[in-house]
Amino acid sequence: MLSNQKEILVSILTPTYNSEKFVSLAIASVQAQSYSNWELIIVDDASTDGTLALVTKHAQVDPRIQVHALTQNSGTGIARSKALAVAKGQYIAFLDADDLWQPTKLLKQVAFMQTHQLPFTFSYYDCIDEQGRPLNKRVTSPRVVSYRALFFCNYIGNLTALYDAEYFGKIPISSVRKRQDWMLWLHILQKIKTAHPVPESLAYYRIRNHSVSTSKFNLLQYNFAVYRQFHGLNFVASLLCMQLFLFVQLAIKPFYTHKIKA
């Protein structure tokens, strides 16, 4: 199922939209990887700032980076789908323009997948603020994530996921603007039933000032849409699932967020 580690190309999908403040740092974190067999596919979602020009400059000096541009703003799902369509790697990874990877992320994750013969895995991650300062918070997960557990809580950080396209094929990415990552992991676990994390932090998730509080209600609406559209549940069943989702978020998931030493 998994070929020799040295022969595996990893395709990294990065959508950008008005990301000029952070995207160079994200790119640098990929270029700093101790695992060098990767391609970074950036799809700009009709940015109105200097993002497209900036990422194009990066691509001009590093042939492992390619840039594609959408002519109208379409959302991260469409941008990731465009990147996936041109990806050549056996492994598919995800990195948003404002997040970062630790230098050993790919090396450790590919080795973990090969050692344990896994077609999909993820890892823990640490949180940073908008300026990149540590928030001394680590997000972990259960050591085994089942489909049932994932159904009521997205334990998998998008910036940490890695799947084997030789095993699954290129899995279509939903065009919805939020929660398409959760739907992708649910699709994967419908097939393999359980997922196992690399039990250490391998990435940094940036918490943006404008998104800390204003997006919570909107995310609940997208969560409800996942139950209605992806799972095909009726309105009442979706409401019941949302109640269980909220219970897990408030009563269980906090146990997987840990304070770490500065």
PDB file of C-alpha atoms in Angstrom:
ATOM      1  CA  MET A   1       0.000   0.000   0.000  1.00  0.00           C
ATOM      2  CA  LEU A   2       2.787   2.437   0.887  1.00  0.00           C
ATOM      3  CA  SER A   3       5.973   2.665  -1.144  1.00  0.00           C
ATOM      4  CA  ASN A   4       9.480   3.532   0.017  1.00  0.00           C
ATOM      5  CA  GLN A   5       9.591   6.815   1.936  1.00  0.00           C
ATOM      6  CA  LYS A   6      12.318   8.335  -0.297  1.00  0.00           C
ATOM      7  CA  GLU A   7      10.201   7.847  -3.409  1.00  0.00           C
ATOM      8  CA  ILE A   8       7.013   9.484  -2.162  1.00  0.00           C
ATOM      9  CA  LEU A   9       6.092  12.912  -3.457  1.00  0.00           C
ATOM     10  CA  VAL A  10       3.913  14.971  -1.112  1.00  0.00           C
ATOM     11  CA  SER A  11       1.552  17.485  -2.712  1.00  0.00           C
ATOM     12  CA  ILE A  12       0.719  20.387  -0.399  1.00  0.00           C
ATOM     13  CA  LEU A  13      -2.504  22.271  -1.150  1.00  0.00           C
ATOM     14  CA  THR A  14      -2.551  25.925  -0.085  1.00  0.00           C
ATOM     15  CA  PRO A  15      -5.440  28.273  -0.899  1.00  0.00           C
ATOM     16  CA  THR A  16      -4.744  31.991  -0.508  1.00  0.00           C
ATOM     17  CA  TYR A  17      -6.972  35.023  -0.206  1.00  0.00           C
ATOM     18  CA  ASN A  18      -5.602  38.402   0.867  1.00  0.00           C
ATOM     19  CA  SER A  19      -2.832  36.559   2.690  1.00  0.00           C
ATOM     20  CA  GLU A  20       0.202  38.744   1.960  1.00  0.00           C
ATOM     21  CA  LYS A  21       0.803  39.311   5.682  1.00  0.00           C
ATOM     22  CA  PHE A  22       1.366  35.613   6.437  1.00  0.00           C
ATOM     23  CA  VAL A  23       1.857  33.543   3.290  1.00  0.00           C
ATOM     24  CA  SER A  24       5.632  33.995   3.038  1.00  0.00           C
ATOM     25  CA  LEU A  25       5.968  32.519   6.530  1.00  0.00           C
ATOM     26  CA  ALA A  26       3.833  29.525   5.547  1.00  0.00           C
ATOM     27  CA  ILE A  27       5.950  28.990   2.428  1.00  0.00           C
ATOM     28  CA  ALA A  28       9.156  29.287   4.449  1.00  0.00           C
ATOM     29  CA  SER A  29       7.909  26.614   6.859  1.00  0.00           C
ATOM     30  CA  VAL A  30       7.460  24.250   3.900  1.00  0.00           C
ATOM     31  CA  GLN A  31      10.865  25.097   2.440  1.00  0.00           C
ATOM     32  CA  ALA A  32      12.416  24.382   5.852  1.00  0.00           C
ATOM     33  CA  GLN A  33      11.126  20.798   5.864  1.00  0.00           C
ATOM     34  CA  SER A  34      13.766  18.134   6.477  1.00  0.00           C
ATOM     35  CA  TYR A  35      11.746  16.034   4.017  1.00  0.00           C
ATOM     36  CA  SER A  36      12.435  17.603   0.629  1.00  0.00           C
ATOM     37  CA  ASN A  37      10.328  15.586  -1.831  1.00  0.00           C
ATOM     38  CA  TRP A  38       7.309  17.883  -1.966  1.00  0.00           C
ATOM     39  CA  GLU A  39       5.442  20.209  -4.281  1.00  0.00           C
ATOM     40  CA  LEU A  40       3.564  23.237  -2.982  1.00  0.00           C
ATOM     41  CA  ILE A  41       0.473  24.105  -5.015  1.00  0.00           C
ATOM     42  CA  ILE A  42      -0.858  27.563  -4.237  1.00  0.00           C
ATOM     43  CA  VAL A  43      -4.241  28.611  -5.620  1.00  0.00           C
ATOM     44  CA  ASP A  44      -5.055  32.263  -5.147  1.00  0.00           C
ATOM     45  CA  ASP A  45      -8.760  32.904  -4.675  1.00  0.00           C
ATOM     46  CA  ALA A  46      -8.938  36.293  -6.455  1.00  0.00           C
ATOM     47  CA  SER A  47      -7.044  38.243  -3.789  1.00  0.00           C
ATOM     48  CA  THR A  48      -7.405  42.024  -3.855  1.00  0.00           C
ATOM     49  CA  ASP A  49      -4.074  42.714  -2.145  1.00  0.00           C
ATOM     50  CA  GLY A  50      -0.552  41.756  -3.175  1.00  0.00           C
ATOM     51  CA  THR A  51      -0.840  38.047  -2.403  1.00  0.00           C
ATOM     52  CA  LEU A  52      -0.755  36.783  -5.993  1.00  0.00           C
ATOM     53  CA  ALA A  53       2.307  38.830  -6.922  1.00  0.00           C
ATOM     54  CA  LEU A  54       4.065  37.734  -3.735  1.00  0.00           C
ATOM     55  CA  VAL A  55       3.495  33.996  -4.164  1.00  0.00           C
ATOM     56  CA  THR A  56       4.424  34.278  -7.848  1.00  0.00           C
ATOM     57  CA  LYS A  57       7.810  35.670  -6.804  1.00  0.00           C
ATOM     58  CA  HIS A  58       8.317  32.680  -4.517  1.00  0.00           C
ATOM     59  CA  ALA A  59       7.477  30.301  -7.352  1.00  0.00           C
ATOM     60  CA  GLN A  60       9.966  32.012  -9.654  1.00  0.00           C
ATOM     61  CA  VAL A  61      12.860  31.123  -7.360  1.00  0.00           C
ATOM     62  CA  ASP A  62      11.701  27.677  -6.189  1.00  0.00           C
ATOM     63  CA  PRO A  63      10.545  25.218  -8.891  1.00  0.00           C
ATOM     64  CA  ARG A  64       8.790  23.078  -6.275  1.00  0.00           C
ATOM     65  CA  ILE A  65       6.190  25.860  -5.905  1.00  0.00           C
ATOM     66  CA  GLN A  66       3.480  26.404  -8.480  1.00  0.00           C
ATOM     67  CA  VAL A  67       0.831  29.115  -8.477  1.00  0.00           C
ATOM     68  CA  HIS A  68      -2.649  29.137 -10.005  1.00  0.00           C
ATOM     69  CA  ALA A  69      -5.146  31.988  -9.862  1.00  0.00           C
ATOM     70  CA  LEU A  70      -8.945  31.952  -9.793  1.00  0.00           C
ATOM     71  CA  THR A  71     -10.606  34.837 -11.604  1.00  0.00           C
ATOM     72  CA  GLN A  72     -13.348  35.264  -9.009  1.00  0.00           C
ATOM     73  CA  ASN A  73     -13.524  34.638  -5.287  1.00  0.00           C
ATOM     74  CA  SER A  74     -14.958  31.138  -4.871  1.00  0.00           C
ATOM     75  CA  GLY A  75     -13.999  29.944  -1.389  1.00  0.00           C
ATOM     76  CA  THR A  76     -11.351  27.608  -0.008  1.00  0.00           C
ATOM     77  CA  GLY A  77     -13.173  24.471  -1.156  1.00  0.00           C
ATOM     78  CA  ILE A  78     -12.968  25.474  -4.816  1.00  0.00           C
ATOM     79  CA  ALA A  79      -9.365  26.660  -4.425  1.00  0.00           C
ATOM     80  CA  ARG A  80      -8.305  23.368  -2.803  1.00  0.00           C
ATOM     81  CA  SER A  81     -10.125  21.413  -5.530  1.00  0.00           C
ATOM     82  CA  LYS A  82      -8.139  23.293  -8.186  1.00  0.00           C
ATOM     83  CA  ALA A  83      -4.907  22.475  -6.360  1.00  0.00           C
ATOM     84  CA  LEU A  84      -5.911  18.829  -5.983  1.00  0.00           C
ATOM     85  CA  ALA A  85      -6.670  18.541  -9.700  1.00  0.00           C
ATOM     86  CA  VAL A  86      -3.060  19.341 -10.644  1.00  0.00           C
ATOM     87  CA  ALA A  87      -1.389  17.526  -7.724  1.00  0.00           C
ATOM     88  CA  LYS A  88       1.079  14.828  -8.736  1.00  0.00           C
ATOM     89  CA  GLY A  89       1.980  13.463  -5.306  1.00  0.00           C
ATOM     90  CA  GLN A  90       1.008  10.139  -3.817  1.00  0.00           C
ATOM     91  CA  TYR A  91       0.457  11.898  -0.517  1.00  0.00           C
ATOM     92  CA  ILE A  92      -1.871  14.889  -0.162  1.00  0.00           C
ATOM     93  CA  ALA A  93      -1.283  17.467   2.585  1.00  0.00           C
ATOM     94  CA  PHE A  94      -2.973  20.726   3.511  1.00  0.00           C
ATOM     95  CA  LEU A  95      -1.572  24.032   4.745  1.00  0.00           C
ATOM     96  CA  ASP A  96      -3.519  27.279   4.911  1.00  0.00           C
ATOM     97  CA  ALA A  97      -1.692  30.513   4.174  1.00  0.00           C
ATOM     98  CA  ASP A  98      -1.657  31.725   7.783  1.00  0.00           C
ATOM     99  CA  ASP A  99      -0.531  28.482   9.426  1.00  0.00           C
ATOM    100  CA  LEU A 100       2.940  26.974   9.870  1.00  0.00           C
ATOM    101  CA  TRP A 101       4.623  23.581   9.951  1.00  0.00           C
ATOM    102  CA  GLN A 102       7.444  22.474  12.187  1.00  0.00           C
ATOM    103  CA  PRO A 103      10.573  21.505  10.191  1.00  0.00           C
ATOM    104  CA  THR A 104      10.199  17.757  10.837  1.00  0.00           C
ATOM    105  CA  LYS A 105       6.463  17.612  10.117  1.00  0.00           C
ATOM    106  CA  LEU A 106       6.542  15.726   6.835  1.00  0.00           C
ATOM    107  CA  LEU A 107       9.519  13.536   7.735  1.00  0.00           C
ATOM    108  CA  LYS A 108       7.934  12.304  10.953  1.00  0.00           C
ATOM    109  CA  GLN A 109       4.468  11.937   9.482  1.00  0.00           C
ATOM    110  CA  VAL A 110       5.521   9.980   6.390  1.00  0.00           C
ATOM    111  CA  ALA A 111       7.681   7.714   8.566  1.00  0.00           C
ATOM    112  CA  PHE A 112       4.759   7.171  10.963  1.00  0.00           C
ATOM    113  CA  MET A 113       2.448   6.228   8.109  1.00  0.00           C
ATOM    114  CA  GLN A 114       4.956   3.792   6.664  1.00  0.00           C
ATOM    115  CA  THR A 115       5.873   2.228   9.975  1.00  0.00           C
ATOM    116  CA  HIS A 116       2.246   1.587  10.899  1.00  0.00           C
ATOM    117  CA  GLN A 117       0.981   0.961   7.342  1.00  0.00           C
ATOM    118  CA  LEU A 118      -1.571   3.766   7.507  1.00  0.00           C
ATOM    119  CA  PRO A 119      -3.170   5.488   4.504  1.00  0.00           C
ATOM    120  CA  PHE A 120      -4.177   8.525   6.573  1.00  0.00           C
ATOM    121  CA  THR A 121      -2.938  10.299   9.657  1.00  0.00           C
ATOM    122  CA  PHE A 122      -2.735  13.670  11.388  1.00  0.00           C
ATOM    123  CA  SER A 123      -0.978  15.176  14.389  1.00  0.00           C
ATOM    124  CA  TYR A 124      -1.360  17.497  17.337  1.00  0.00           C
ATOM    125  CA  TYR A 125      -0.694  21.209  16.895  1.00  0.00           C
ATOM    126  CA  ASP A 126       0.109  24.311  18.919  1.00  0.00           C
ATOM    127  CA  CYS A 127      -1.725  27.634  18.759  1.00  0.00           C
ATOM    128  CA  ILE A 128      -0.156  31.013  18.034  1.00  0.00           C
ATOM    129  CA  ASP A 129      -1.707  34.474  17.942  1.00  0.00           C
ATOM    130  CA  GLU A 130      -1.962  36.784  14.938  1.00  0.00           C
ATOM    131  CA  GLN A 131       1.570  38.071  15.526  1.00  0.00           C
ATOM    132  CA  GLY A 132       2.960  34.529  15.721  1.00  0.00           C
ATOM    133  CA  ARG A 133       3.449  34.537  19.483  1.00  0.00           C
ATOM    134  CA  PRO A 134       2.858  31.251  21.325  1.00  0.00           C
ATOM    135  CA  LEU A 135      -0.466  30.985  23.150  1.00  0.00           C
ATOM    136  CA  ASN A 136       0.937  28.073  25.187  1.00  0.00           C
ATOM    137  CA  LYS A 137      -1.950  25.896  24.068  1.00  0.00           C
ATOM    138  CA  ARG A 138      -1.680  22.474  22.427  1.00  0.00           C
ATOM    139  CA  VAL A 139      -4.596  20.770  20.713  1.00  0.00           C
ATOM    140  CA  THR A 140      -4.447  16.976  20.859  1.00  0.00           C
ATOM    141  CA  SER A 141      -6.947  14.207  20.150  1.00  0.00           C
ATOM    142  CA  PRO A 142      -7.872  10.692  21.179  1.00  0.00           C
ATOM    143  CA  ARG A 143      -5.139   8.185  20.265  1.00  0.00           C
ATOM    144  CA  VAL A 144      -7.703   6.457  18.064  1.00  0.00           C
ATOM    145  CA  VAL A 145     -10.400   8.529  16.333  1.00  0.00           C
ATOM    146  CA  SER A 146     -13.358   6.483  15.147  1.00  0.00           C
ATOM    147  CA  TYR A 147     -15.935   7.495  12.576  1.00  0.00           C
ATOM    148  CA  ARG A 148     -18.509   7.795  15.365  1.00  0.00           C
ATOM    149  CA  ALA A 149     -16.250  10.113  17.390  1.00  0.00           C
ATOM    150  CA  LEU A 150     -15.520  12.242  14.330  1.00  0.00           C
ATOM    151  CA  PHE A 151     -19.238  12.407  13.556  1.00  0.00           C
ATOM    152  CA  PHE A 152     -19.749  14.583  16.639  1.00  0.00           C
ATOM    153  CA  CYS A 153     -16.410  16.412  16.788  1.00  0.00           C
ATOM    154  CA  ASN A 154     -13.737  17.341  14.267  1.00  0.00           C
ATOM    155  CA  TYR A 155     -10.617  16.232  16.108  1.00  0.00           C
ATOM    156  CA  ILE A 156      -8.438  16.523  12.995  1.00  0.00           C
ATOM    157  CA  GLY A 157      -6.646  19.788  12.318  1.00  0.00           C
ATOM    158  CA  ASN A 158      -6.622  20.514   8.599  1.00  0.00           C
ATOM    159  CA  LEU A 159      -3.017  21.739   8.732  1.00  0.00           C
ATOM    160  CA  THR A 160      -1.855  18.357  10.071  1.00  0.00           C
ATOM    161  CA  ALA A 161      -3.695  15.883   7.830  1.00  0.00           C
ATOM    162  CA  LEU A 162      -1.962  13.645   5.280  1.00  0.00           C
ATOM    163  CA  TYR A 163      -3.608  11.005   3.109  1.00  0.00           C
ATOM    164  CA  ASP A 164      -2.464   8.465   0.540  1.00  0.00           C
ATOM    165  CA  ALA A 165      -4.055   9.229  -2.846  1.00  0.00           C
ATOM    166  CA  GLU A 166      -2.829   5.899  -4.163  1.00  0.00           C
ATOM    167  CA  TYR A 167      -5.044   4.203  -1.582  1.00  0.00           C
ATOM    168  CA  PHE A 168      -8.081   6.511  -1.640  1.00  0.00           C
ATOM    169  CA  GLY A 169      -7.746   8.193  -5.021  1.00  0.00           C
ATOM    170  CA  LYS A 170      -8.018  11.959  -5.126  1.00  0.00           C
ATOM    171  CA  ILE A 171     -10.932  12.566  -2.770  1.00  0.00           C
ATOM    172  CA  PRO A 172     -13.288  15.309  -4.035  1.00  0.00           C
ATOM    173  CA  ILE A 173     -13.368  18.415  -1.848  1.00  0.00           C
ATOM    174  CA  SER A 174     -16.734  20.045  -1.147  1.00  0.00           C
ATOM    175  CA  SER A 175     -17.320  23.520  -2.558  1.00  0.00           C
ATOM    176  CA  VAL A 176     -18.897  24.775   0.680  1.00  0.00           C
ATOM    177  CA  ARG A 177     -16.938  27.636   2.223  1.00  0.00           C
ATOM    178  CA  LYS A 178     -16.563  26.089   5.687  1.00  0.00           C
ATOM    179  CA  ARG A 179     -16.200  22.601   7.138  1.00  0.00           C
ATOM    180  CA  GLN A 180     -15.169  20.954   3.857  1.00  0.00           C
ATOM    181  CA  ASP A 181     -12.179  19.547   5.753  1.00  0.00           C
ATOM    182  CA  TRP A 182     -14.444  17.818   8.295  1.00  0.00           C
ATOM    183  CA  MET A 183     -16.441  16.287   5.454  1.00  0.00           C
ATOM    184  CA  LEU A 184     -13.210  15.041   3.885  1.00  0.00           C
ATOM    185  CA  TRP A 185     -12.108  13.274   7.075  1.00  0.00           C
ATOM    186  CA  LEU A 186     -15.589  11.766   7.480  1.00  0.00           C
ATOM    187  CA  HIS A 187     -15.350  10.435   3.935  1.00  0.00           C
ATOM    188  CA  ILE A 188     -11.985   8.868   4.757  1.00  0.00           C
ATOM    189  CA  LEU A 189     -13.198   7.271   7.993  1.00  0.00           C
ATOM    190  CA  GLN A 190     -16.222   5.830   6.244  1.00  0.00           C
ATOM    191  CA  LYS A 191     -13.661   3.673   4.456  1.00  0.00           C
ATOM    192  CA  ILE A 192     -10.953   2.978   7.032  1.00  0.00           C
ATOM    193  CA  LYS A 193     -13.114   3.285  10.208  1.00  0.00           C
ATOM    194  CA  THR A 194     -10.380   4.707  12.487  1.00  0.00           C
ATOM    195  CA  ALA A 195      -7.570   7.263  12.296  1.00  0.00           C
ATOM    196  CA  HIS A 196      -4.393   7.468  14.367  1.00  0.00           C
ATOM    197  CA  PRO A 197      -2.481  10.675  15.097  1.00  0.00           C
ATOM    198  CA  VAL A 198       1.243  11.162  15.272  1.00  0.00           C
ATOM    199  CA  PRO A 199       1.243  11.753  19.048  1.00  0.00           C
ATOM    200  CA  GLU A 200       3.149  15.021  19.046  1.00  0.00           C
ATOM    201  CA  SER A 201       2.714  18.589  17.853  1.00  0.00           C
ATOM    202  CA  LEU A 202       3.975  19.133  14.310  1.00  0.00           C
ATOM    203  CA  ALA A 203       2.329  22.425  13.315  1.00  0.00           C
ATOM    204  CA  TYR A 204       1.215  25.874  14.438  1.00  0.00           C
ATOM    205  CA  TYR A 205      -2.353  27.065  14.016  1.00  0.00           C
ATOM    206  CA  ARG A 206      -2.700  30.838  13.873  1.00  0.00           C
ATOM    207  CA  ILE A 207      -5.726  32.288  15.689  1.00  0.00           C
ATOM    208  CA  ARG A 208      -6.673  35.487  13.914  1.00  0.00           C
ATOM    209  CA  ASN A 209      -8.129  38.378  15.920  1.00  0.00           C
ATOM    210  CA  HIS A 210     -11.188  38.794  13.727  1.00  0.00           C
ATOM    211  CA  SER A 211     -12.113  35.121  13.858  1.00  0.00           C
ATOM    212  CA  VAL A 212     -11.955  34.311  17.561  1.00  0.00           C
ATOM    213  CA  SER A 213     -15.538  35.257  18.421  1.00  0.00           C
ATOM    214  CA  THR A 214     -17.448  36.420  15.367  1.00  0.00           C
ATOM    215  CA  SER A 215     -17.274  33.138  13.476  1.00  0.00           C
ATOM    216  CA  LYS A 216     -18.540  30.762  16.157  1.00  0.00           C
ATOM    217  CA  PHE A 217     -22.223  31.117  15.309  1.00  0.00           C
ATOM    218  CA  ASN A 218     -21.506  30.887  11.602  1.00  0.00           C
ATOM    219  CA  LEU A 219     -19.567  27.669  12.151  1.00  0.00           C
ATOM    220  CA  LEU A 220     -22.555  26.172  13.936  1.00  0.00           C
ATOM    221  CA  GLN A 221     -24.614  26.851  10.841  1.00  0.00           C
ATOM    222  CA  TYR A 222     -22.048  25.082   8.677  1.00  0.00           C
ATOM    223  CA  ASN A 223     -21.940  22.166  11.125  1.00  0.00           C
ATOM    224  CA  PHE A 224     -25.697  21.840  10.817  1.00  0.00           C
ATOM    225  CA  ALA A 225     -25.319  21.872   7.030  1.00  0.00           C
ATOM    226  CA  VAL A 226     -22.858  18.961   7.249  1.00  0.00           C
ATOM    227  CA  TYR A 227     -25.483  16.838   8.977  1.00  0.00           C
ATOM    228  CA  ARG A 228     -28.185  17.906   6.516  1.00  0.00           C
ATOM    229  CA  GLN A 229     -26.241  17.759   3.262  1.00  0.00           C
ATOM    230  CA  PHE A 230     -23.275  15.430   3.705  1.00  0.00           C
ATOM    231  CA  HIS A 231     -25.056  12.867   5.872  1.00  0.00           C
ATOM    232  CA  GLY A 232     -28.496  13.427   4.351  1.00  0.00           C
ATOM    233  CA  LEU A 233     -30.261  13.642   7.712  1.00  0.00           C
ATOM    234  CA  ASN A 234     -33.653  15.260   8.075  1.00  0.00           C
ATOM    235  CA  PHE A 235     -34.135  18.493   9.992  1.00  0.00           C
ATOM    236  CA  VAL A 236     -35.040  16.885  13.337  1.00  0.00           C
ATOM    237  CA  ALA A 237     -32.214  14.340  13.205  1.00  0.00           C
ATOM    238  CA  SER A 238     -29.764  17.104  12.330  1.00  0.00           C
ATOM    239  CA  LEU A 239     -30.929  19.129  15.341  1.00  0.00           C
ATOM    240  CA  LEU A 240     -30.367  16.136  17.611  1.00  0.00           C
ATOM    241  CA  CYS A 241     -26.898  15.636  16.165  1.00  0.00           C
ATOM    242  CA  MET A 242     -26.132  19.297  16.760  1.00  0.00           C
ATOM    243  CA  GLN A 243     -27.103  18.909  20.408  1.00  0.00           C
ATOM    244  CA  LEU A 244     -24.666  16.022  20.766  1.00  0.00           C
ATOM    245  CA  PHE A 245     -22.054  17.990  18.839  1.00  0.00           C
ATOM    246  CA  LEU A 246     -22.382  20.901  21.273  1.00  0.00           C
ATOM    247  CA  PHE A 247     -22.195  18.537  24.248  1.00  0.00           C
ATOM    248  CA  VAL A 248     -18.929  17.050  22.949  1.00  0.00           C
ATOM    249  CA  GLN A 249     -17.498  20.504  22.243  1.00  0.00           C
ATOM    250  CA  LEU A 250     -18.296  21.757  25.735  1.00  0.00           C
ATOM    251  CA  ALA A 251     -17.827  18.640  27.869  1.00  0.00           C
ATOM    252  CA  ILE A 252     -15.309  16.392  26.111  1.00  0.00           C
ATOM    253  CA  LYS A 253     -13.121  18.248  23.628  1.00  0.00           C
ATOM    254  CA  PRO A 254     -11.650  20.611  26.270  1.00  0.00           C
ATOM    255  CA  PHE A 255      -9.846  17.579  27.719  1.00  0.00           C
ATOM    256  CA  TYR A 256      -7.798  17.510  24.506  1.00  0.00           C
ATOM    257  CA  THR A 257      -6.622  21.113  24.793  1.00  0.00           C
ATOM    258  CA  HIS A 258      -3.629  21.468  27.081  1.00  0.00           C
ATOM    259  CA  LYS A 259      -1.622  24.303  28.543  1.00  0.00           C
ATOM    260  CA  ILE A 260       2.063  23.947  27.686  1.00  0.00           C
ATOM    261  CA  LYS A 261       5.099  25.638  29.174  1.00  0.00           C
ATOM    262  CA  ALA A 262       6.345  28.782  27.482  1.00  0.00           C
TER     263      ALA A 262
END
